[in-house]
Coordinates of C-alpha atoms in Angstrom, one line a residue:
Chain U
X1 CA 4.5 9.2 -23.6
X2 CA 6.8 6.2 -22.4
X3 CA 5.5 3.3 -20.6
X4 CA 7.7 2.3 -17.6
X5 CA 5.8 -0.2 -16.1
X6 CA 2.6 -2.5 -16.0
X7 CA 1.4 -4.6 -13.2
X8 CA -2.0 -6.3 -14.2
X9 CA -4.6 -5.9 -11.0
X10 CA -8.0 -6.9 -10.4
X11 CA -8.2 -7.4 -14.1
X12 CA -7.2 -4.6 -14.9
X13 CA -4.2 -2.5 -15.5
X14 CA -1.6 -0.2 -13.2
X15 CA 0.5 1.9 -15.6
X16 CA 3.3 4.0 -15.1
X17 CA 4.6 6.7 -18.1
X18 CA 7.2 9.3 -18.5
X19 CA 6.4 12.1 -20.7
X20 CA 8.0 15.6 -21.4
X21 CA 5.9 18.3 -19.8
X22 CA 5.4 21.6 -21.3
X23 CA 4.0 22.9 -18.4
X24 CA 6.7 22.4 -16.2
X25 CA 9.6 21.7 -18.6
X26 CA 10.8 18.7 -17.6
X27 CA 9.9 14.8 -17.5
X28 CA 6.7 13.6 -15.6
X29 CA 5.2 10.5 -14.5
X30 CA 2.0 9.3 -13.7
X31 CA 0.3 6.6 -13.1
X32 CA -2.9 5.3 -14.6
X33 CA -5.4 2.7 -13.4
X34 CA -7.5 0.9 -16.1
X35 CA -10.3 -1.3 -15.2
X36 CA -11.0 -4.5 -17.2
X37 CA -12.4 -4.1 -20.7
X38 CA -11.4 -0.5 -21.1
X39 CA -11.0 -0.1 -24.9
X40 CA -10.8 2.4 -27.6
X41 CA -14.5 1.2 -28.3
X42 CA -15.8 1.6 -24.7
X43 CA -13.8 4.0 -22.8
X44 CA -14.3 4.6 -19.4
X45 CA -14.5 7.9 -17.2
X46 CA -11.5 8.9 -15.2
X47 CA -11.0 10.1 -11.7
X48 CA -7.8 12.3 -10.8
X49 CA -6.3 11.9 -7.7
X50 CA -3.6 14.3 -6.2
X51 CA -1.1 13.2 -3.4
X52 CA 0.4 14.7 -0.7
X53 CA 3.4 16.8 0.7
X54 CA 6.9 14.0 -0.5
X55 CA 4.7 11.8 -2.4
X56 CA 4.8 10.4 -6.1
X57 CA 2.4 8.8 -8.4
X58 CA 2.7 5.3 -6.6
X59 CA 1.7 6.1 -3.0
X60 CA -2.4 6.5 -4.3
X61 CA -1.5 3.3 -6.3
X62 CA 0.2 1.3 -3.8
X63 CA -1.8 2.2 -0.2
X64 CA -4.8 3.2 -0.7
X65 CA -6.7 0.1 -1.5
X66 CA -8.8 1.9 -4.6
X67 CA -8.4 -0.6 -7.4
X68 CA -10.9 -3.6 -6.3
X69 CA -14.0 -1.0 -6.4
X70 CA -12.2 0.8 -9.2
X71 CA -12.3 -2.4 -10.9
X72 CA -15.7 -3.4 -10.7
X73 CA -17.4 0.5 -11.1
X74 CA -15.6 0.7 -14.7
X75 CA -13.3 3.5 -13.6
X76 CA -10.1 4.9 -14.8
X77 CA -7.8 6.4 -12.1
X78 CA -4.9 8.8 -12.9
X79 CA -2.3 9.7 -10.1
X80 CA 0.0 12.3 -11.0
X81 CA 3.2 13.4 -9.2
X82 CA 3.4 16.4 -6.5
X83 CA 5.8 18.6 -8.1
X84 CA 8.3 18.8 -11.3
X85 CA 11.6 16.5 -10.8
X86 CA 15.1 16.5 -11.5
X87 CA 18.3 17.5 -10.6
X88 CA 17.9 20.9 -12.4
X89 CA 14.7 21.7 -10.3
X90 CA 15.0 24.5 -7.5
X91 CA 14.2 23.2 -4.7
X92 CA 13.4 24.6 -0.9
X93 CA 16.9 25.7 0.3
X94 CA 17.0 23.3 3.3
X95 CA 15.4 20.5 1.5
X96 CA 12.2 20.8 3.8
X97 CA 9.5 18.2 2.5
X98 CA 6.7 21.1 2.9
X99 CA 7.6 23.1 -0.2
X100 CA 9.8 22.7 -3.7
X101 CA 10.2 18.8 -4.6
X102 CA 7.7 16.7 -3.8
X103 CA 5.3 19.9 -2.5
X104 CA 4.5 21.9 -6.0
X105 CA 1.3 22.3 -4.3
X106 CA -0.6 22.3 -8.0
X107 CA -0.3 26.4 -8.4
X108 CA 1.4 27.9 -11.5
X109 CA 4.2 29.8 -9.8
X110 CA 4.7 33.4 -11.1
X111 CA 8.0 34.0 -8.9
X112 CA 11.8 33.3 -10.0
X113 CA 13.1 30.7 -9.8
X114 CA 9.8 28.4 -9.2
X115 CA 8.1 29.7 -11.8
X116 CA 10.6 28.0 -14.7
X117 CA 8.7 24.2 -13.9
X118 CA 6.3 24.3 -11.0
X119 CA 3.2 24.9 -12.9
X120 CA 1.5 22.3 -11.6
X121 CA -2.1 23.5 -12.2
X122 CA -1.7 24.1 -15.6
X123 CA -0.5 20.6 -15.6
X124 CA -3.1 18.7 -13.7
X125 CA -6.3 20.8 -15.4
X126 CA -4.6 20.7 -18.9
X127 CA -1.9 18.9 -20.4
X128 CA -2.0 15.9 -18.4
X129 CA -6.1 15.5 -19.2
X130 CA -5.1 16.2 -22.4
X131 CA -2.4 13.4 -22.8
X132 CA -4.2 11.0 -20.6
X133 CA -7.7 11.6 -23.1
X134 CA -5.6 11.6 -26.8
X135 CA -3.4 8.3 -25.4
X136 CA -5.8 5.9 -23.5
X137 CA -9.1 4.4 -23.2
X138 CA -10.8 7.4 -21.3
X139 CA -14.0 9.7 -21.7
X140 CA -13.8 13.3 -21.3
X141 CA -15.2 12.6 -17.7
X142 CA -13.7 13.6 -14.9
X143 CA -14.0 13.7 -11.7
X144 CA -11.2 14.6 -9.0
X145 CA -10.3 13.7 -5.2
X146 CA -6.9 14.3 -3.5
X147 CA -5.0 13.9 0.1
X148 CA -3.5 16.9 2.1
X149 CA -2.0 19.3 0.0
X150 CA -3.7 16.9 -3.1
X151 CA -6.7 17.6 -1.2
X152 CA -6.4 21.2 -1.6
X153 CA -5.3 20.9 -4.9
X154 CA -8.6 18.6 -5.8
X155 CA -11.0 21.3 -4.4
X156 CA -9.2 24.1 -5.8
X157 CA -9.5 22.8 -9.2
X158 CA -13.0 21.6 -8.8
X159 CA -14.4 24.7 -7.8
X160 CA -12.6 26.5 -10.2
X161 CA -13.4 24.2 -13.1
X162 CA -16.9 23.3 -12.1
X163 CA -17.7 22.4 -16.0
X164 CA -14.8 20.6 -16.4
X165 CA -15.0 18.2 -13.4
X166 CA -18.4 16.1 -12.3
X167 CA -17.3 16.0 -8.4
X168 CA -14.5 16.8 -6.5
X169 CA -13.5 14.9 -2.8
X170 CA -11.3 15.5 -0.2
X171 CA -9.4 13.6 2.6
X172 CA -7.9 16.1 5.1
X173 CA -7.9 19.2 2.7
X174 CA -5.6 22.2 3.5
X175 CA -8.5 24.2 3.2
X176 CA -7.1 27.3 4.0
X177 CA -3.6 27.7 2.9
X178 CA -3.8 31.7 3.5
X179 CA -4.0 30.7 7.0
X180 CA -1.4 27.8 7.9
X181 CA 2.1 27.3 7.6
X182 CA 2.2 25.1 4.9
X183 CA -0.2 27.0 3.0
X184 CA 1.9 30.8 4.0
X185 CA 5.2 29.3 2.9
X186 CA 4.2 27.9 -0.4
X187 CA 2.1 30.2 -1.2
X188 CA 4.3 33.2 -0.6
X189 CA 7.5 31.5 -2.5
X190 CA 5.2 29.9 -5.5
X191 CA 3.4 33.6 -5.6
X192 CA 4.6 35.9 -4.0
X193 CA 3.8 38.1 -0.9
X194 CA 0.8 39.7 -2.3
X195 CA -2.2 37.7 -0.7
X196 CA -4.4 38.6 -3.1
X197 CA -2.5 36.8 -5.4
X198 CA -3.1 33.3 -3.1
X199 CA -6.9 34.0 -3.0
X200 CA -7.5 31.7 -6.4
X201 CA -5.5 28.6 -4.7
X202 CA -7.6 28.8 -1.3
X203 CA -10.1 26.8 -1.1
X204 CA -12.3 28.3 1.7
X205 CA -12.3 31.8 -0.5
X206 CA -13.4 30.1 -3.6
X207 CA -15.7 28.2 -1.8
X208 CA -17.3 31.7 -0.2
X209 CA -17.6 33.0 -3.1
X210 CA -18.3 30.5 -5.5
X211 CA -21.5 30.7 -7.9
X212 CA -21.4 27.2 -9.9
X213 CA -22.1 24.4 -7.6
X214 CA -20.1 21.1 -7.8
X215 CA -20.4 18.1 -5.6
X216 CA -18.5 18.1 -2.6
X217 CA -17.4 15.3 0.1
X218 CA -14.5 16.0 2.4
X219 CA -13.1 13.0 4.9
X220 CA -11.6 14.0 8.4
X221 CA -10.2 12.4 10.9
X222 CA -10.1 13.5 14.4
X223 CA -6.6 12.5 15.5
X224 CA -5.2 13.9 12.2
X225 CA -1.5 15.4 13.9
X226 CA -1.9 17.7 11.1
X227 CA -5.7 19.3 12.2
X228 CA -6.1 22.1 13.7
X229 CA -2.4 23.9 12.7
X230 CA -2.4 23.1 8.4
X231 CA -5.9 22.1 7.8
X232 CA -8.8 23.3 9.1
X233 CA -11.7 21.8 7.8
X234 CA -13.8 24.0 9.4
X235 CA -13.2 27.2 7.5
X236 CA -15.0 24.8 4.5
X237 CA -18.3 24.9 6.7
X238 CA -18.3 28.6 7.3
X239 CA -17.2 29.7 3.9
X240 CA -20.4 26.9 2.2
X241 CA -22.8 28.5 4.5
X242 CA -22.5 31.9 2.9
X243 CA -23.5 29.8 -0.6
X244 CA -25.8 27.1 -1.7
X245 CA -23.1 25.0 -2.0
X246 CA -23.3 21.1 -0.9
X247 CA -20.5 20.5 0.9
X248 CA -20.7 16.7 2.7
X249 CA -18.0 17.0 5.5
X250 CA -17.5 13.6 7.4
X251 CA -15.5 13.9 10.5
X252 CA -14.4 10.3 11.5
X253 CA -13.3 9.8 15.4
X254 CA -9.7 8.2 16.3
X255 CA -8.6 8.6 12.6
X256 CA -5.1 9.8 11.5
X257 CA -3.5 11.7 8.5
X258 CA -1.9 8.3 6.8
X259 CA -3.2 6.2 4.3
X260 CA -4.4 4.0 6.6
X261 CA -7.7 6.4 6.7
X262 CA -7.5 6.7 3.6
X263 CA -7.9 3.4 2.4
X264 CA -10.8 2.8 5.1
X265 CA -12.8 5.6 3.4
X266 CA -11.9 5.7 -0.1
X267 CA -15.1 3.0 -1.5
X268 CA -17.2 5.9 -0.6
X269 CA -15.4 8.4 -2.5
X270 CA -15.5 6.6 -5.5
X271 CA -19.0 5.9 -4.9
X272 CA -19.7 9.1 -4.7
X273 CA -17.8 10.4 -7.6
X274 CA -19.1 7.3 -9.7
X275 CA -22.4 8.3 -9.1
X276 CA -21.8 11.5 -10.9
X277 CA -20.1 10.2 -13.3
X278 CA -23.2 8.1 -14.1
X279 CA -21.4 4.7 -13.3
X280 CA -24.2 3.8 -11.1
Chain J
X1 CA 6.8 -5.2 24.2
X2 CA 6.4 -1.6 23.4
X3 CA 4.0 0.0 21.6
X4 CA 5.8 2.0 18.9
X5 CA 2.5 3.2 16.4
X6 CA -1.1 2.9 16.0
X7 CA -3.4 3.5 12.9
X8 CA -6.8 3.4 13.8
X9 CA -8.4 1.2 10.1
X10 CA -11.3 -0.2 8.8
X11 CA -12.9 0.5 12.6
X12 CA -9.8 -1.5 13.8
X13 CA -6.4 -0.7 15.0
X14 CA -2.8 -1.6 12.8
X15 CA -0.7 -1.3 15.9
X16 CA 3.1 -1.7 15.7
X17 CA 5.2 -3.3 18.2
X18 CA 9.2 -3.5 19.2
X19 CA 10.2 -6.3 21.7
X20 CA 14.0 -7.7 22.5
X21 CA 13.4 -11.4 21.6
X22 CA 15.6 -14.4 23.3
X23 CA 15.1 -16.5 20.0
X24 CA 16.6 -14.2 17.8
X25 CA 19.0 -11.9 20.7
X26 CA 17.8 -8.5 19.4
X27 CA 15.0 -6.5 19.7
X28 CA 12.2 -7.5 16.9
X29 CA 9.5 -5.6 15.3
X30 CA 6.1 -7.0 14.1
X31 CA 2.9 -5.1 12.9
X32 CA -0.9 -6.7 14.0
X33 CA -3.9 -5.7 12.3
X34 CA -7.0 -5.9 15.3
X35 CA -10.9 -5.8 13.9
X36 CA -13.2 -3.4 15.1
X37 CA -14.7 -5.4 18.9
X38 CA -11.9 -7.2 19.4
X39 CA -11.5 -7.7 22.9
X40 CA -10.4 -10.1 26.0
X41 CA -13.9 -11.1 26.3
X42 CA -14.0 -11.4 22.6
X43 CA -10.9 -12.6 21.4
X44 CA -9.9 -13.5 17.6
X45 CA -8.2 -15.9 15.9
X46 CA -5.0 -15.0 14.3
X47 CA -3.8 -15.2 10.7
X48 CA -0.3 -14.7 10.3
X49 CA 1.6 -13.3 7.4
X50 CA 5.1 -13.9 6.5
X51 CA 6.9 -11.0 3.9
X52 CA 9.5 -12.2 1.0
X53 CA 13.1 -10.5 0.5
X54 CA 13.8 -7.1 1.1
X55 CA 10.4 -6.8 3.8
X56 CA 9.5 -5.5 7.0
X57 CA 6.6 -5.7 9.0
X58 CA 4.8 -3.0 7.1
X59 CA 4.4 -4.0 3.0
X60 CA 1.7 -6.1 3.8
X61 CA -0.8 -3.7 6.1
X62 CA 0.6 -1.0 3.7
X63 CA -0.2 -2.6 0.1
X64 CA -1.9 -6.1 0.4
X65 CA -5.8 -4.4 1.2
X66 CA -6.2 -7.1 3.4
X67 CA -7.6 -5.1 6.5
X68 CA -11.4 -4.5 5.3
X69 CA -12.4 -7.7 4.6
X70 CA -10.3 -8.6 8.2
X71 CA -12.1 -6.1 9.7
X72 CA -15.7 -7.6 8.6
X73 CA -14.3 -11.0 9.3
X74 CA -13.2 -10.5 12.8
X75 CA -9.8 -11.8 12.2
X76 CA -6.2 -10.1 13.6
X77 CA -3.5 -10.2 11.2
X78 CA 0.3 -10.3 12.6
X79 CA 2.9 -9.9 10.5
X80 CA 6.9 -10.0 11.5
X81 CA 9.6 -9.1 10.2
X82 CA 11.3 -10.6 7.9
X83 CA 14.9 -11.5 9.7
X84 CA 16.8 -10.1 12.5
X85 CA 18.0 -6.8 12.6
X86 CA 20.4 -4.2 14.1
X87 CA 24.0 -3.2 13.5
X88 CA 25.5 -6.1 15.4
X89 CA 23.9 -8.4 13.3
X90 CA 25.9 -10.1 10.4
X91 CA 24.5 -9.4 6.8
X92 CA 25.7 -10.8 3.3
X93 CA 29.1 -9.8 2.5
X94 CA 28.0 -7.8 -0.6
X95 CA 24.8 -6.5 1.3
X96 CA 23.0 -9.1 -1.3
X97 CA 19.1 -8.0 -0.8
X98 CA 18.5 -12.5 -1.1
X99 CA 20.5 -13.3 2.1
X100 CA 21.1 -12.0 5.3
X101 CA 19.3 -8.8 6.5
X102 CA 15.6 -9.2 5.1
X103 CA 16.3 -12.7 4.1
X104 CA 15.9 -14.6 6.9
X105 CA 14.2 -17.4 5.5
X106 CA 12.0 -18.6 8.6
X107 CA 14.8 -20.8 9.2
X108 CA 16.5 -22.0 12.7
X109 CA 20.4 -21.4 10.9
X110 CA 22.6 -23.9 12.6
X111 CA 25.9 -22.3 10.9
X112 CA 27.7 -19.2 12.8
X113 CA 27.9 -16.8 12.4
X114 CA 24.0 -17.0 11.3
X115 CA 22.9 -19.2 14.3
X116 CA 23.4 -16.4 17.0
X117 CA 20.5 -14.3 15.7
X118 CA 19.1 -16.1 12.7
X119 CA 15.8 -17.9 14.1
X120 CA 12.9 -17.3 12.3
X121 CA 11.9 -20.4 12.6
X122 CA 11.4 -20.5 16.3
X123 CA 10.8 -16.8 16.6
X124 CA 7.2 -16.9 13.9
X125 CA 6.2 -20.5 15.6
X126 CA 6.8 -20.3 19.2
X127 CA 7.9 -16.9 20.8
X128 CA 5.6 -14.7 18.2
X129 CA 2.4 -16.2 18.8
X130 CA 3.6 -16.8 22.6
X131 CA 3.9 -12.8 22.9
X132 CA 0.5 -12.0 21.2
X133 CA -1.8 -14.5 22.7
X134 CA -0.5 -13.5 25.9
X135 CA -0.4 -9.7 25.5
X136 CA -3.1 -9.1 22.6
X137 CA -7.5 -10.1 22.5
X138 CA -6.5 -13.2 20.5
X139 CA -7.2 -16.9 20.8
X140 CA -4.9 -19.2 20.1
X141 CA -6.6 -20.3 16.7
X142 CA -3.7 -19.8 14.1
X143 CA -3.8 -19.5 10.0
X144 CA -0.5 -18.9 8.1
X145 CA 0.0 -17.2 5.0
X146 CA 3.2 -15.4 3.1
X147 CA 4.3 -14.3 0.0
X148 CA 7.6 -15.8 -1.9
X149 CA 10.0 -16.2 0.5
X150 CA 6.9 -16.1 3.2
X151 CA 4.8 -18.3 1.0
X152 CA 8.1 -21.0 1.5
X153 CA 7.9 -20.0 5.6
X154 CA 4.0 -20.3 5.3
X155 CA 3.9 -23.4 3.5
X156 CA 6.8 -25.5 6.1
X157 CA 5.6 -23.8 9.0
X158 CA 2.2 -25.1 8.4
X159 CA 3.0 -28.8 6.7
X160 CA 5.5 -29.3 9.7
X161 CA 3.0 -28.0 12.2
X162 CA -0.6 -29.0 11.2
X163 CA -1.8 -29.3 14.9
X164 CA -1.5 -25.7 15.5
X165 CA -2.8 -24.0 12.6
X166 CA -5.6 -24.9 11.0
X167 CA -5.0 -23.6 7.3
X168 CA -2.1 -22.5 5.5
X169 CA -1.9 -20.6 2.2
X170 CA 1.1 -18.9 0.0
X171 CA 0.9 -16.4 -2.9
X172 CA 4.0 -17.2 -5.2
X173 CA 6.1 -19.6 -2.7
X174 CA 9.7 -20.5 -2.8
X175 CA 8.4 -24.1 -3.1
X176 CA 11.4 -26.4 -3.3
X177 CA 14.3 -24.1 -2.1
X178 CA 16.7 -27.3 -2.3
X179 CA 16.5 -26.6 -6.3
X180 CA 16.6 -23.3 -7.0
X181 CA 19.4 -19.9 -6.6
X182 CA 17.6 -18.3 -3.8
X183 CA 17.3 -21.8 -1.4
X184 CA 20.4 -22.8 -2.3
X185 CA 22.1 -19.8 -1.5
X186 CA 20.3 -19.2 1.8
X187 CA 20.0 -22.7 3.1
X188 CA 23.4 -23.4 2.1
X189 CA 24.6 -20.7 3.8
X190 CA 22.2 -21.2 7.3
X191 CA 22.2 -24.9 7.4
X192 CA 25.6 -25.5 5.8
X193 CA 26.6 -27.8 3.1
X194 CA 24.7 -31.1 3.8
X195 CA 21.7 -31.0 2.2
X196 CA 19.7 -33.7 4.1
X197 CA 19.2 -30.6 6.5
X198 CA 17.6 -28.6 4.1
X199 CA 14.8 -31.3 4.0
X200 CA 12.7 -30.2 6.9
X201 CA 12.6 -26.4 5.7
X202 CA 11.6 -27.8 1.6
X203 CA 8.2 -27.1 0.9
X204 CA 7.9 -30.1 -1.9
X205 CA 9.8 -32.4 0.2
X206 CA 7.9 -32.2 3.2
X207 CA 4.5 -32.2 1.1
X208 CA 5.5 -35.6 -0.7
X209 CA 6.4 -37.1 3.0
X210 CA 3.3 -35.4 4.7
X211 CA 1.5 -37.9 6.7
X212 CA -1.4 -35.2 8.1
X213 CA -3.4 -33.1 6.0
X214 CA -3.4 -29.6 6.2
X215 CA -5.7 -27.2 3.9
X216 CA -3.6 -25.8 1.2
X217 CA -3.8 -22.8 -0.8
X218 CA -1.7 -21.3 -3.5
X219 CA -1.8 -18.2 -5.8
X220 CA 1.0 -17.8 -8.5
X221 CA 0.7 -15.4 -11.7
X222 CA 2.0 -16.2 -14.9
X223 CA 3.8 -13.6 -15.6
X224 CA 5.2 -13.7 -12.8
X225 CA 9.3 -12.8 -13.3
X226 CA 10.8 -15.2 -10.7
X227 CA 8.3 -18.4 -11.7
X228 CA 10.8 -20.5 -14.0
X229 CA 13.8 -20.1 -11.8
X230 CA 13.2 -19.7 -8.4
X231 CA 9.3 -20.4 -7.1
X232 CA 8.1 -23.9 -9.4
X233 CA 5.0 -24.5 -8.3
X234 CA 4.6 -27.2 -10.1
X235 CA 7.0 -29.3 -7.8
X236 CA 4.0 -28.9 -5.2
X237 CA 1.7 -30.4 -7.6
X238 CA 4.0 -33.3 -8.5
X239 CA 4.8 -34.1 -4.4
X240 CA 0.9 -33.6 -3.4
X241 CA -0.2 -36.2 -6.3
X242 CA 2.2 -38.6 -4.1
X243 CA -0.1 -38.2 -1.0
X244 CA -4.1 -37.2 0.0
X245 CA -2.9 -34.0 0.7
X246 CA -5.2 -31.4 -0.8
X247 CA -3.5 -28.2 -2.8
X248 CA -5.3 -26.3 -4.4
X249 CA -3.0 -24.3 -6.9
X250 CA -4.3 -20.9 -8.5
X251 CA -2.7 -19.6 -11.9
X252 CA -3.5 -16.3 -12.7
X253 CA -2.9 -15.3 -16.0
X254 CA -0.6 -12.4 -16.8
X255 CA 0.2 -11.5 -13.0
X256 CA 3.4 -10.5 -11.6
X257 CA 5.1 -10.4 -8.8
X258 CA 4.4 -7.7 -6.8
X259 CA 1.9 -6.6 -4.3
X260 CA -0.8 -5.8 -7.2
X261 CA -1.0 -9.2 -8.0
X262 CA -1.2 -10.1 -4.0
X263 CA -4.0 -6.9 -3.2
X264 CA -6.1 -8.9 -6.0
X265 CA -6.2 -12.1 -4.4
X266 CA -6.5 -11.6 -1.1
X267 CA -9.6 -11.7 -0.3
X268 CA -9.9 -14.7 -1.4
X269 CA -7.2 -15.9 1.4
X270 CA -9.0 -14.1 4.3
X271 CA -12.1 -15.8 3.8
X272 CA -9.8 -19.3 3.0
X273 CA -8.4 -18.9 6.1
X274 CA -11.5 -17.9 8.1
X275 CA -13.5 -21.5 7.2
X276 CA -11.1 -22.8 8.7
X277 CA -11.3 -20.7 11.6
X278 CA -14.6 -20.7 12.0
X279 CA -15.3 -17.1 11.4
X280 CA -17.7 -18.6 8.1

């Protein structure tokens, strides 16, 4: 892997490589967040955080106002990109920011074309871990959170990798992509029409059937434009009820979809996953 | 003026606002950060924050972190654009990102066809604050701060006006425009070819003549990729030895920059700032 860039921050480091994927055939970058005194001899354990529909590694980086508690806990942050990238990438037809670039929605797509480079799963659960553990100053911890269609991709790999993953958090999840538009069209181009196919990328079906238990804290906000159409939180209540999973859903009043909620919310996620990640 | 977004944040509202402004003869957009209980029986002092080339309103409330330790403090942040804007405005003749459109300079140009529009000077000291302490839960207690070609409008702004704001702070100023690419090309350009002009909008100069104090506070990384050529610092140093004025001047090793180096500092300016206000 290439470094691009370097930007020292509260002591620490924010890193941004280029790599060749295997998984999705093409060149990646993420970006990486190292607190002060991360070395080979102490490394530290990492939380994974997975953006939203159009974004890149940097809007996590940039907006969401992470790195001071970051800093201070002794946690690595890695930010991938949303989707494969480059001019040889199929993208959605009419360039629509809900699905192709920008939008891989972290499945492994089994259908022509997509299925060449959006494997975006297999990248976020394996070979990016992978490179990120062999490469820098990281323990095998992790932990994962993620925003909208990140979100759904944090919760979906947490609960399907509930060994492999400490804690998993959410701000405004698609938490039912079988059931919303977003969810439908992705879903049915990345996979196919045959639902059953979709059930392993929906969160509120894992969730209902899910026998492992891993932590679980979603954000809302009550003025999200996005709420009630794409994300419907509540199908994450009815589906943990049928378990004896934990889920911690926080619904805050007068709060939007942007990174401005993000940002006021985001100490307590890491809190939260830095607590099971033994930090504190 | 017009409401034109709102965030809620931190238990506070980023609200954005569009006005046609007489100083400047087109309409003007500026972004204001209001804590949680802010109100016209409770008003709050004001700091303001003045962007560097290529800005808007919205880099800092996007990237600087500033809003939750505003949001404990009780202090509103406003922050303007960065010039004037719209078609009919005139721009740098090779769209230059260091002059013109994003490059206003905070200066009153006196040299058409810059002096129709280009008056940042009197838009951020008089018609600004006039707008939001008559519209917005604010007093009329005022801190400055900026960043590059903001920390240069921060820093004259505040040394030429030390009655009506009460601290004034700058991360990686433009400080003696008069002698470097940047001030020459933009003051040369707004003020014309007689230099003597340039004095009053010359951070060093006006520090060496300064007859009343003014707390001063500057941040400047090391690494920092514009330091030798076009920001000096130490020129700030060498005119504040000449009077009583009181600079304090931060070097932060192996910073940069960008809005990393600003995010990781800026606390440290809020609470500056609100000694001086009274909020501490």
């Amino acid at each position: 892997m290439e470094l691009i860039s370097e930007n020292r921050a509260f002591g620490g480091r924010h890193l941004r490589y280029e790599h060749e994927a295997s998984t999705t055939q093409c060149k990646m970058t993420f970006a990486v967040y190292l607190p002060p005194f991360a070395s080979a001899d102490k490394p530290v354990p990492v939380l994974y955080w997975l953006s939203g529909l159009t974004c890149t590694d940097q809007n996590f980086m940039q907006k969401a106002g992470a790195m001071k508690l970051a800093s201070e806990l002794g946690m690595a942050i890695v930010a991938p990109d949303t989707s494969p990238r480059g001019d040889n990438i199929p993208d959605d037809d009419n360039g629509a920011y809900d699905f192709g670039l920008g939008a891989g929605f972290y499945v492994d797509a089994t259908q022509a074309p997509w299925n060449t480079h959006y494997q975006m799963y297999s990248y976020v659960t394996e070979e990016l871990p992978q490179l990120v553990e062999a490469n820098l100053p990281v323990t095998k911890e992790r932990a994962i959170s993620g925003h909208s269609m990140g979100g759904h991709g944090a919760l979906v790999i947490g609960l399907r990798n509930p060994n492999r993953y400490v804690s998993v958090s959410a701000f405004s999840p698609i938490s039912n992509p079988s059931d919303c538009p977003w969810g439908q069209k992705a879903l049915g181009n990345y996979l196919g029409s045959d639902e059953s196919e979709w059930e392993k990328y929906d969160t509120a079906k894992l969730l209902a059937g899910a026998t492992h238990s891993i932590p679980l804290l979603v954000e809302q906000g009550s003025k999200d434009e996005f709420l009630a159409e794409q994300l419907k939180p509540q199908s994450l209540v009815h589906a943990a009820q049928k378990t004896n999973t934990q889920l911690t859903l926080n619904m805050h009043e007068g709060y939007d979809h942007s990174y401005f909620f993000i940002a006021s919310f985001i100490d307590e996620h890491l809190a939260f996953h830095a607590g099971h990640l033994g930090l504190i």
